[in-house]
Structures are given as C-alpha cells and as structure tokens.
Coordinates of C-alpha atoms and ligand atoms in Angstrom, one line a residue:
M25 CA 136.0 -4.9 212.4
A26 CA 135.4 -8.6 212.1
K27 CA 137.7 -8.3 208.5
N28 CA 140.3 -6.5 210.8
S29 CA 140.4 -9.1 213.4
I30 CA 140.6 -12.0 211.0
L31 CA 143.6 -10.2 209.1
L32 CA 145.6 -9.6 212.6
L33 CA 144.8 -13.0 213.3
R34 CA 146.4 -14.4 209.9
N35 CA 149.1 -12.4 210.3
Y36 CA 150.2 -13.4 213.3
M37 CA 149.9 -17.0 212.3
Q38 CA 151.8 -16.4 209.4
Y39 CA 154.4 -14.3 211.6
A40 CA 154.7 -17.1 213.7
L41 CA 155.3 -19.6 210.9
N42 CA 158.3 -17.2 209.8
L43 CA 159.7 -17.5 213.2
H44 CA 160.1 -21.4 213.0
T45 CA 163.2 -20.5 210.9
K46 CA 164.2 -16.7 211.5
T47 CA 164.4 -15.2 214.7
Y48 CA 162.5 -11.7 214.3
C49 CA 160.6 -9.4 217.5
T50 CA 157.4 -11.0 218.6
K51 CA 155.0 -8.5 218.2
T52 CA 152.5 -8.5 215.8
P53 CA 153.9 -6.1 213.1
P54 CA 152.2 -3.0 211.3
H55 CA 150.0 -3.9 208.5
Y56 CA 149.6 -1.9 205.3
D57 CA 147.6 -2.7 202.4
I58 CA 150.6 -1.6 200.1
I59 CA 154.3 -1.2 200.9
I60 CA 156.4 0.8 198.1
V61 CA 160.2 0.2 198.4
G62 CA 161.8 3.0 196.8
G63 CA 161.1 6.6 197.0
G64 CA 162.8 7.7 193.5
M65 CA 160.8 9.7 190.9
V66 CA 158.6 6.6 190.3
G67 CA 158.3 5.6 194.0
T68 CA 157.4 8.9 194.9
T69 CA 154.8 9.3 192.2
L70 CA 153.3 5.8 192.8
A71 CA 152.8 6.5 196.1
C72 CA 151.1 9.7 195.6
T73 CA 148.9 8.8 192.5
L74 CA 147.6 5.7 194.5
G75 CA 147.2 7.8 197.4
K76 CA 145.0 10.0 195.5
N77 CA 142.9 7.4 194.1
S78 CA 139.4 7.8 195.7
K79 CA 138.8 4.0 194.7
L80 CA 141.8 3.2 197.4
S81 CA 141.3 6.0 199.9
D82 CA 140.6 3.5 202.7
H83 CA 143.8 1.9 202.0
R84 CA 147.2 2.4 204.2
I85 CA 150.3 2.9 201.9
L86 CA 153.9 2.9 203.3
L87 CA 156.8 4.2 201.3
L88 CA 160.1 3.2 202.2
E89 CA 163.1 4.7 200.8
S90 CA 166.9 3.9 201.7
G91 CA 168.1 7.7 201.4
T92 CA 167.4 10.4 203.2
P93 CA 164.4 12.7 202.9
H94 CA 164.5 14.7 199.7
N95 CA 165.1 18.5 201.1
W96 CA 165.0 20.5 197.6
I97 CA 166.0 24.0 198.0
K98 CA 165.8 26.7 195.1
T99 CA 169.1 28.1 193.8
E100 CA 169.8 29.6 190.6
K101 CA 172.2 26.7 189.9
Y102 CA 170.3 23.8 187.9
S103 CA 171.0 20.0 188.7
N104 CA 173.1 18.3 186.2
R105 CA 170.2 15.3 186.2
V106 CA 167.2 16.1 184.1
S107 CA 164.5 14.3 182.4
A108 CA 162.6 15.0 179.4
L109 CA 159.2 14.2 180.1
N110 CA 156.6 13.1 177.8
L111 CA 152.9 14.4 177.3
N112 CA 151.6 11.2 179.2
T113 CA 153.8 12.2 182.1
Y114 CA 152.6 15.9 182.2
N115 CA 149.4 14.7 182.2
L116 CA 149.8 12.1 185.0
M117 CA 151.9 15.0 187.0
N118 CA 149.0 17.4 186.2
K119 CA 146.2 14.7 187.5
I120 CA 148.1 14.5 191.0
G121 CA 148.5 18.0 191.4
A122 CA 152.6 18.1 190.8
W123 CA 152.6 19.9 187.9
K124 CA 151.6 23.6 189.1
H125 CA 154.7 23.5 191.7
I126 CA 157.1 22.3 188.9
A127 CA 155.6 25.1 186.7
E128 CA 155.8 27.4 189.6
I129 CA 159.4 26.9 190.3
R130 CA 161.0 26.2 186.8
C131 CA 161.0 23.8 183.7
S132 CA 161.6 24.3 180.0
S133 CA 159.4 23.2 177.0
V134 CA 160.8 21.6 173.8
K135 CA 159.3 22.6 171.0
N136 CA 161.8 21.5 168.2
M137 CA 163.8 18.5 167.9
Q138 CA 166.6 18.0 165.6
I139 CA 168.4 14.8 165.4
W140 CA 171.5 14.1 163.1
D141 CA 174.0 11.7 161.9
A142 CA 177.8 12.8 162.1
I143 CA 178.8 10.7 159.6
S144 CA 176.4 11.5 156.8
D145 CA 175.0 14.8 158.2
V146 CA 171.4 13.6 157.5
M147 CA 169.2 14.8 159.9
I148 CA 165.6 14.6 161.0
S149 CA 163.7 17.2 162.7
F150 CA 160.5 17.7 164.7
N151 CA 158.6 20.8 164.6
H152 CA 155.9 21.9 167.3
E153 CA 154.0 22.9 164.6
E154 CA 154.0 19.8 162.4
V155 CA 153.5 17.3 165.4
S156 CA 152.2 18.9 168.4
N157 CA 152.1 22.1 170.7
V158 CA 155.2 20.9 173.0
A159 CA 157.1 17.5 172.2
A160 CA 158.5 17.6 176.1
H161 CA 159.3 19.4 179.1
I162 CA 162.6 19.4 180.6
V163 CA 162.5 18.9 184.5
E164 CA 165.2 18.4 187.1
N165 CA 164.8 15.0 188.5
D166 CA 165.1 16.4 192.1
L167 CA 162.3 19.1 191.4
L168 CA 160.1 16.5 190.2
I169 CA 160.6 14.5 193.5
Y170 CA 160.1 17.5 195.6
A171 CA 156.8 18.4 193.7
V172 CA 155.3 15.2 194.1
G173 CA 156.4 15.2 197.5
K174 CA 154.6 18.6 198.3
E175 CA 151.4 16.7 197.3
L176 CA 152.3 13.6 198.8
C177 CA 152.6 14.8 202.6
C178 CA 149.0 16.1 202.7
L179 CA 147.7 12.6 202.2
K180 CA 146.6 11.2 205.4
N181 CA 147.0 7.5 204.0
V182 CA 150.7 7.3 202.8
E183 CA 153.4 6.9 205.3
V184 CA 157.1 7.6 204.3
K185 CA 160.1 6.2 206.0
N186 CA 163.4 7.3 205.0
Q187 CA 166.8 5.7 205.7
V188 CA 165.5 2.3 205.9
K189 CA 168.0 -0.8 205.2
I190 CA 165.9 -4.0 204.1
K191 CA 167.0 -7.2 205.3
E192 CA 164.8 -9.2 203.5
F193 CA 161.3 -9.7 201.9
V194 CA 159.0 -12.8 202.8
L195 CA 156.9 -13.4 199.9
P196 CA 153.5 -15.2 199.9
Q197 CA 153.3 -18.8 199.0
Q198 CA 149.7 -18.6 198.5
P199 CA 147.0 -16.2 197.7
S200 CA 145.7 -15.8 201.3
Q201 CA 149.1 -15.0 202.6
N202 CA 150.9 -11.4 203.2
V203 CA 153.9 -10.0 202.4
F204 CA 156.6 -9.7 205.1
V205 CA 158.9 -7.0 205.0
H206 CA 162.0 -7.3 207.6
L207 CA 164.5 -4.1 208.3
N208 CA 168.0 -4.5 209.3
E209 CA 167.1 -2.6 212.6
G210 CA 164.5 -5.6 213.6
E211 CA 161.2 -4.1 212.6
T212 CA 158.7 -5.6 210.3
F213 CA 156.0 -4.5 208.3
T214 CA 153.2 -6.7 206.5
C215 CA 151.3 -6.0 203.7
N216 CA 148.8 -7.4 201.0
L217 CA 150.8 -5.8 198.1
L218 CA 154.5 -4.9 197.9
L219 CA 155.5 -2.7 195.0
G220 CA 159.1 -2.4 193.9
C221 CA 160.2 0.9 192.6
D222 CA 163.5 0.3 193.9
G223 CA 165.6 1.0 190.8
A224 CA 167.7 -1.2 188.2
Q225 CA 169.6 -3.1 191.1
S226 CA 166.0 -3.9 192.6
Q227 CA 166.0 -6.1 195.8
V228 CA 162.7 -6.8 195.1
R229 CA 163.0 -8.3 191.9
N230 CA 165.8 -10.3 193.4
A231 CA 163.4 -11.6 196.1
M232 CA 160.8 -12.5 193.1
G233 CA 163.5 -14.5 191.5
V234 CA 162.3 -13.4 188.1
N235 CA 164.4 -13.9 185.3
Y236 CA 166.1 -10.5 184.5
I237 CA 167.8 -9.9 181.0
S238 CA 170.4 -7.2 181.3
W239 CA 173.4 -6.4 179.7
K240 CA 175.9 -3.4 179.9
Y241 CA 176.4 -0.8 177.5
D242 CA 180.0 0.1 176.9
Q243 CA 179.0 3.6 177.5
M244 CA 178.7 6.1 180.1
G245 CA 176.2 9.0 180.1
V246 CA 178.0 12.3 180.9
V247 CA 176.2 15.0 182.0
A248 CA 176.8 19.0 182.7
T249 CA 175.0 21.9 182.9
L250 CA 176.3 24.1 179.5
K251 CA 176.3 27.9 179.2
L252 CA 175.2 28.7 175.5
S253 CA 176.8 31.9 173.8
E254 CA 173.5 33.5 172.7
A255 CA 170.6 34.0 174.8
N256 CA 168.4 33.6 172.3
E257 CA 164.7 31.6 172.8
N258 CA 166.0 28.2 173.6
V259 CA 163.5 25.7 172.8
T260 CA 165.2 23.0 170.7
A261 CA 166.4 19.8 171.8
W262 CA 169.7 18.7 169.8
Q263 CA 171.2 15.1 169.2
R264 CA 174.0 14.2 167.0
F265 CA 175.0 10.6 166.8
L266 CA 178.6 10.4 166.6
P267 CA 180.5 7.0 166.0
T268 CA 180.9 6.9 170.0
G269 CA 177.5 7.7 170.9
P270 CA 174.9 10.1 170.7
I271 CA 175.3 13.7 172.4
A272 CA 172.2 15.7 173.2
I273 CA 171.8 19.0 174.5
L274 CA 168.1 20.0 176.0
P275 CA 167.1 23.4 176.6
L276 CA 167.0 24.4 180.4
K277 CA 166.7 28.3 179.7
N278 CA 167.7 30.7 177.1
N279 CA 171.3 30.5 178.3
L280 CA 171.4 27.3 179.7
S281 CA 171.1 23.8 178.5
S282 CA 171.7 20.3 180.1
L283 CA 174.1 18.1 178.4
V284 CA 173.7 14.1 178.0
W285 CA 176.7 12.7 176.0
A286 CA 176.8 8.7 175.7
T287 CA 180.3 7.9 174.9
T288 CA 182.8 4.8 175.8
P289 CA 183.9 4.8 179.5
D290 CA 187.8 5.7 178.7
H291 CA 186.4 8.7 176.9
A292 CA 183.8 9.6 179.6
R293 CA 186.4 9.4 182.4
A294 CA 188.7 11.5 180.2
L295 CA 186.3 14.3 179.6
I296 CA 185.1 14.4 183.3
E297 CA 188.8 15.3 184.2
L298 CA 189.3 18.1 181.6
K299 CA 189.5 21.5 182.6
E300 CA 186.5 23.9 181.6
V301 CA 187.9 25.3 178.4
D302 CA 189.1 21.9 176.8
F303 CA 185.7 20.3 177.9
V304 CA 184.0 23.1 176.4
D305 CA 186.2 22.6 173.2
K306 CA 185.3 18.7 173.0
I307 CA 181.5 19.4 173.4
N308 CA 181.8 22.1 170.6
D309 CA 183.7 19.5 168.3
A310 CA 181.4 16.8 169.1
L311 CA 178.5 19.0 168.1
W312 CA 179.9 20.9 165.1
K313 CA 183.2 19.2 163.8
P314 CA 182.5 17.4 160.3
L315 CA 183.6 13.9 160.3
D316 CA 185.1 12.0 157.4
N317 CA 182.4 10.6 155.2
S318 CA 182.9 8.1 152.1
S319 CA 182.1 9.6 148.7
I320 CA 179.4 6.7 148.2
I321 CA 177.3 7.8 151.2
Q322 CA 177.7 11.6 150.3
E323 CA 176.5 10.8 146.9
S324 CA 173.7 8.6 147.6
T325 CA 172.1 11.0 150.1
K326 CA 172.7 13.9 147.9
A327 CA 170.8 12.0 145.1
F328 CA 168.1 11.0 147.7
N329 CA 167.6 14.6 148.6
K330 CA 167.3 15.5 144.8
L331 CA 164.7 12.6 144.6
L332 CA 162.7 14.6 147.7
E333 CA 163.4 17.8 146.4
F334 CA 161.6 16.9 142.6
F335 CA 158.7 15.4 144.9
E336 CA 158.8 18.7 146.9
L337 CA 159.2 16.7 150.0
P338 CA 161.2 18.1 153.1
T339 CA 164.9 17.1 152.6
S340 CA 167.7 17.0 155.0
N341 CA 169.4 20.0 153.7
E342 CA 167.2 22.2 156.1
K343 CA 169.3 21.3 158.8
Q344 CA 169.8 24.4 161.5
L345 CA 173.0 24.9 163.6
P346 CA 173.0 24.0 166.8
P347 CA 174.0 26.5 169.6
K348 CA 177.8 27.1 170.6
V349 CA 178.7 26.3 174.2
I350 CA 180.7 29.0 175.9
G351 CA 180.9 27.4 179.6
V352 CA 180.3 24.7 181.8
D353 CA 178.6 25.0 185.2
P354 CA 181.1 24.3 187.9
G355 CA 180.8 21.0 189.5
S356 CA 177.9 20.0 187.3
T357 CA 180.1 17.4 185.3
A358 CA 179.3 13.7 186.5
A359 CA 179.0 10.5 184.4
F360 CA 176.7 7.4 184.9
P361 CA 177.0 3.7 183.6
L362 CA 174.3 3.0 181.1
G363 CA 172.5 -0.5 180.5
F364 CA 170.0 -2.4 179.4
G365 CA 167.5 -4.5 181.9
H366 CA 164.2 -6.2 181.1
A367 CA 162.4 -8.4 183.8
T368 CA 160.7 -10.9 181.9
N369 CA 158.1 -11.0 184.6
Y370 CA 156.8 -7.9 186.4
V371 CA 154.7 -9.8 189.0
K372 CA 154.0 -12.7 191.0
Q373 CA 151.4 -13.2 193.8
G374 CA 151.4 -10.1 195.9
V375 CA 154.2 -8.3 194.4
A376 CA 155.0 -6.0 191.3
L377 CA 157.9 -4.2 189.8
V378 CA 157.4 -0.9 188.4
G379 CA 159.9 1.6 186.9
D380 CA 163.5 1.0 186.4
A381 CA 163.0 -2.1 188.6
A382 CA 161.1 -3.8 185.8
H383 CA 162.9 -2.3 182.8
R384 CA 166.0 -0.2 181.8
V385 CA 166.8 1.8 178.5
H386 CA 169.6 3.6 177.0
P387 CA 168.8 7.5 177.3
L388 CA 169.2 8.4 174.0
A389 CA 165.2 8.5 173.3
G390 CA 164.6 9.9 176.7
Q391 CA 162.1 7.3 177.7
G392 CA 163.6 5.6 180.8
V393 CA 161.4 7.3 183.5
N394 CA 158.5 7.9 181.1
L395 CA 158.0 4.3 180.8
G396 CA 158.0 4.1 184.4
F397 CA 155.4 6.6 184.8
G398 CA 153.4 4.6 182.1
D399 CA 153.4 1.7 184.4
V400 CA 152.3 4.0 187.5
S401 CA 149.2 5.3 185.4
T402 CA 148.1 1.5 184.4
L403 CA 148.9 0.4 187.8
N404 CA 146.5 2.6 189.5
K405 CA 143.8 1.8 187.2
I406 CA 144.0 -1.8 187.6
L407 CA 144.3 -1.5 191.3
G408 CA 141.5 1.2 191.7
E409 CA 139.3 -1.1 189.6
A410 CA 140.2 -4.1 191.5
V411 CA 139.0 -2.9 194.6
Y412 CA 136.0 -1.1 193.4
S413 CA 134.8 -4.6 192.2
G414 CA 135.4 -5.9 195.6
R415 CA 138.5 -8.0 195.1
S416 CA 141.6 -7.8 197.6
L417 CA 144.6 -6.0 196.8
G418 CA 147.5 -8.3 195.1
Q419 CA 145.6 -11.0 193.4
I420 CA 147.7 -12.3 190.7
T421 CA 145.0 -11.9 187.7
D422 CA 144.8 -8.0 188.5
L423 CA 148.7 -7.9 188.6
Q424 CA 149.1 -10.0 185.6
E425 CA 147.0 -7.5 183.7
Y426 CA 149.3 -4.9 184.8
E427 CA 152.1 -7.0 183.2
T428 CA 150.3 -7.8 180.0
L429 CA 149.7 -4.0 179.5
R430 CA 153.0 -2.6 180.3
Q431 CA 155.1 -5.2 178.9
R432 CA 153.1 -4.9 175.4
H433 CA 154.1 -1.2 175.5
N434 CA 157.6 -1.2 177.1
F435 CA 159.1 -4.4 175.5
P436 CA 159.1 -3.0 171.9
T437 CA 159.9 0.5 172.9
M438 CA 162.8 -0.9 174.6
V439 CA 163.9 -3.2 171.7
A440 CA 163.6 -0.1 169.4
I441 CA 165.7 2.0 171.8
D442 CA 168.3 -1.0 171.6
G443 CA 168.3 -1.1 168.0
L444 CA 168.6 2.6 167.5
H445 CA 171.7 2.3 169.7
K446 CA 173.2 -0.7 167.7
L447 CA 172.3 0.9 164.6
Y448 CA 174.0 4.2 165.2
N449 CA 177.1 2.6 166.9
T450 CA 178.9 1.5 163.7
E451 CA 180.6 3.3 161.0
F452 CA 180.2 0.5 158.6
P453 CA 179.5 2.5 155.1
P454 CA 176.6 0.2 154.2
I455 CA 174.8 0.4 157.3
V456 CA 175.6 4.1 157.6
L457 CA 174.0 4.5 154.4
L458 CA 171.1 2.7 155.1
R459 CA 170.3 4.2 157.9
S460 CA 171.0 7.6 156.2
L461 CA 168.4 6.8 153.5
G462 CA 165.9 5.7 156.2
L463 CA 166.1 8.8 158.0
Q464 CA 165.8 11.1 155.1
F465 CA 162.7 9.0 154.1
T466 CA 161.6 9.3 157.7
H467 CA 161.9 13.5 157.7
A468 CA 160.3 13.5 154.5
L469 CA 156.9 12.0 155.5
N470 CA 155.0 13.9 158.1
P471 CA 152.8 11.2 158.9
L472 CA 155.5 8.8 159.9
K473 CA 156.9 11.7 162.1
K474 CA 153.8 12.1 163.8
A475 CA 153.4 8.4 164.3
I476 CA 157.0 8.3 166.0
I477 CA 156.1 11.5 168.6
N478 CA 153.0 10.2 169.4
Q479 CA 154.4 6.5 170.1
A480 CA 157.2 8.5 172.4
A481 CA 154.5 10.7 174.0
R482 CA 152.7 7.3 175.1
Ligands
FAD505 C1 172.1 10.1 181.9 C2 170.9 9.8 182.1 C3 169.5 10.7 181.4 C4 168.5 10.3 181.5 N1 167.6 11.0 180.8 C5 166.4 10.4 180.7 C6 165.0 11.3 180.1 O1 165.5 12.5 179.6 N2 164.0 11.0 180.3 C7 163.5 9.7 180.8 O2 162.4 9.4 180.6 N3 164.5 9.2 181.6 C8 165.8 9.4 181.4 N4 166.5 8.8 182.2 C9 166.2 7.3 182.7 C10 165.7 7.9 184.3 O3 166.6 8.7 185.2 C11 165.3 6.6 185.0 O4 164.2 6.0 184.2 C12 164.8 7.0 186.7 O5 165.4 7.5 187.3 C13 164.2 5.6 187.0 O6 163.5 6.0 188.2 P1 162.9 5.1 189.3 O7 162.2 5.9 190.4 O8 162.6 3.6 188.7 O9 164.7 4.3 189.9 P2 165.8 5.2 190.3 O10 165.8 6.6 190.0 O11 167.0 4.3 190.6 O12 165.3 5.3 192.1 C14 165.1 4.1 192.8 C15 164.9 4.5 194.4 O13 164.7 3.2 195.3 C16 165.6 3.8 196.4 N5 166.1 2.4 196.8 C17 166.8 1.5 195.9 N6 166.9 0.2 196.8 C18 166.2 0.4 197.9 C19 165.8 -0.7 198.8 N7 166.3 -1.5 199.0 N8 165.2 0.1 200.0 C20 164.4 0.9 200.2 N9 164.8 2.1 198.7 C21 165.5 1.7 197.9 C22 167.0 4.7 195.9 O14 167.4 5.4 196.9 C23 166.3 5.4 194.8 O15 165.5 6.5 195.5 C24 168.1 9.1 182.2 C25 169.0 8.3 182.8 C26 170.3 8.9 182.8 C27 171.4 7.8 183.3

C-alpha cells in the first residue's frame, strides 16, 4: 500500500515536471509495470509469455498496437505470409499454450531441406533422419498471432489496446523515474519498463536515440501460395540460389506450398504484374531451368564429387527434383522490401528493444522472427529472476544482461546471413567455384550439417 502511494506520488511529481515543457491532461496517468509497444508476432508473444510468468503474476502489463484487433477466421485459403519456425520457437509456443491452437487448426512440418546453387548445380540437403525429427514448422503469421492471442485474452494481468497512435515517449533520465507514453488522443500512461516490439521502423528505437546500422538489399521478397502438380507427401523445403536472389518454396499441405522469392525490385514488380500462367512459368524456370556454367566450375565440382565418392562420402549427385508448380492462389501474390538492421544497443534505462525493432535480417535463412522469439525467452527469464531477487523492473544491469546474451547470439547469425546473401549474389566464377566446393564439403560431413541445423534451431 505504502509502496503504491509512493509510486503514485513519484509519478505525479515527474508528470508535473513534464508539464513544464509540454501540455497534456492533468490527471495522474494510469501506471503499468510493463508497456509493450507493437502487437505483431513478437509483441503479442512477449505479452503472453510475461503475463504467464508466475514470478511476474502481480505485475500489470499493457500491450499497445497501432493496428486493428486480429480477427482470424479459418478459411480454406492460406495466408501468403508464413514463417518457418525453429525448434526453440516451437518450444516457446508449447510453453505458453499456443501450439495446441496452431496444431488444431493447421501447420506443416519440414522434414527435409534441399538448397542448391543455380550456377554450379551443387547442393546441400538436410534429412530429418540425419539431423533431427523435424527441421521446422511452417505456420501462417496471422494464425500464430491468433493462437497466442487465444491464450493472452485469458490473462487478467495483461490489457491490450488497439488502434493507438503514439505521440511520444518520455524516457527516464535517472533510475528512479518512470517512462511516459503519450498518445495522440491526449491519453498518457506510465510504466517502469517499456518494451519496443514495433518492428523495423521502431518509434521506440528512435526515442532511445540508439545507433542503428541499416541498409536496403537491392531485392524484394515476392510471396504467393502455389499449387503443386502432385499431391505427394509435401515435407521438403526447397531453395535455389539464383544470381538475382534465392527462390524458396515451403510446404503448406500436400498440394500447396508457399513461395518466398527474393529478386531485384524491377523483376519483383514485373513478376507480380504477370498473368497467373506466365507467373507459373517464371517460377518453374527459376526452380528448374539450367543456367550457363563455366567448364572450370563444372570440371572442378565433378572432380571433387569423385574424391568424395572415393572416400564413400555423400555427394551432390544425389539431388532431388523439386515439385512442379501448376497454379497460384488468386490474390496471394505480393512483394515486400528486404533490408538489414542492427541496433548497436538494445537497451537503455527503463527500455528495451525486442524482435525486428532490434534486428532485421534477409529471409533467406528463415531466421528473422525466430531471433525475435529467442529475445522473448531470454527477456522473460531475466525479468522473472530480477523480480524474484527483489529488484524492480527496468534496472539497467538486468537489461544489459539481456542485451549481452541476445547480441552474442543474434549478431553472428545476422553476419552469417548477410555473408550468405553476399556470397550468392555474384556470378564471378572464382567465388562460384569456392562456394560450390564449400557446399559440397559441408554436404559430405554430417557433423558439420548437424552443427548448422543446431545453430539455426536456437
Ligand atoms: C518475405 C519474408 C519472409 C519471411 N520469412 C520468415 C521465416 O520463414 N522465418 C522467420 O523467422 N522470419 C521470417 N521473416 C521475418 C519475419 O517476418 C519478421 O522477423 C517478423 O515479422 C518480425 O516480427 P515483429 O513482431 O518483431 O515485427 P513486425 O511484424 O513488424 O510487427 C510490429 C508490430 O508493431 C506495430 N507497430 C508499429 N509501430 C507501432 C507504434 N508506433 N505503436 C504501436 N504499434 C506499432 C505494427 O502494427 C505491428 O503489428 C520473413 C520476412 C519477410 C519479409
């Protein structure tokens, strides 16, 4: 009781101080322990995870989202925005009770992956028997938010406000101060800890004034729902690296897959304007059509395969053929800009960035939102422990621990993804040869493949 009165008084004094320079309404603003800005996949999951954390059960959480409430209705039609979720994400979804809703509705399992170089035709494959039971699950983004939302709406300590427009954040200058969140409509909230899950254009990150290293890839991601010719068991994710960017098809169900095709902006714009039959031809060409390749590359990769055969190691001769595409679900084609972004700091006193607000990667490795869910798990653990140890939320030492742990994982992953993008974005024969030999070598060595999959699953 006494703690609450002190808190209210402190709030009021800080609020009155803010009024010196700005004019907002004069009531003491409602106070929350945590305010999360952004109710995308990461923000919604963070709200649910923190809300379910028994160590934080007497803490009030507010989730602010600028969009309308999610109203997912099951239709036969699949969404064109899907994510490949790794094992860690699957475990998190299970822990917060959302996976059962996803599994009840629909998702697919990726048991095999085949990735190959369009120029040299060298490939690497991951088979579920060699590496793990399931490499990834493919889930529609909207369905994931719906499933998490189903758990979130039962939590008494979490409130959600949609269609909010945030005017400004006033961040603490000293450890004892609160964060102020002023909405356009004149409403104000205060909190001990502000969590920015507001995506790549984060307003929270701007308010923090942290350094943000970013660039645009000269590529857009074309997405669509594809109809396949054969209704065979569809459990393989295919990715072919073309000189203009990678094309990937991810299984949805036996005769449906989801397309993610990264290509030049002009090509992307041309593709989405095409008639269905022409678009289908372009997709099949991108998956199947052989490209010219220099004889040196051909001879060298052949010779390396022979060497691998001699040692009875797997070679890239065992390449499987991808499925044939016969149609595109009407209205499912769209294109999204692709970019890289890294906030050099994820935290400041009383505030932290989570998900795409902190880091943005090329989708070629299907890691973007998985990194965000990794942030959620780590932050949840650290905040729970802080409160359990009697510390207040938002202390910089706890937040710095979150930053260190996550940057230690996220940054090398981001550099590796960007490196892969650069490595495959060239037709320069010596580079093509080197990357092809590297791929053959990796494919031949199961422990190396296991290490790659384990890293991608974290
Ligand atoms: C083509 C493509 C394919 C991809 N495939 C994969 C994949 O297979 N696997 C994978 O792991 N990742 C993938 N990604 C990446 C993944 O989509 C992103 O990492 C993920 O969407 C980020 O989620 P987020 O919640 O952090 O941010 P966002 O999805 O950007 O959500 C931010 C939310 O905040 C809200 N918001 C923004 N500003 C404010 C504000 N000021 N106030 C209140 N609310 C606000 C927005 O309305 C939105 O709901 C892919 C990306 C692309 C483009």
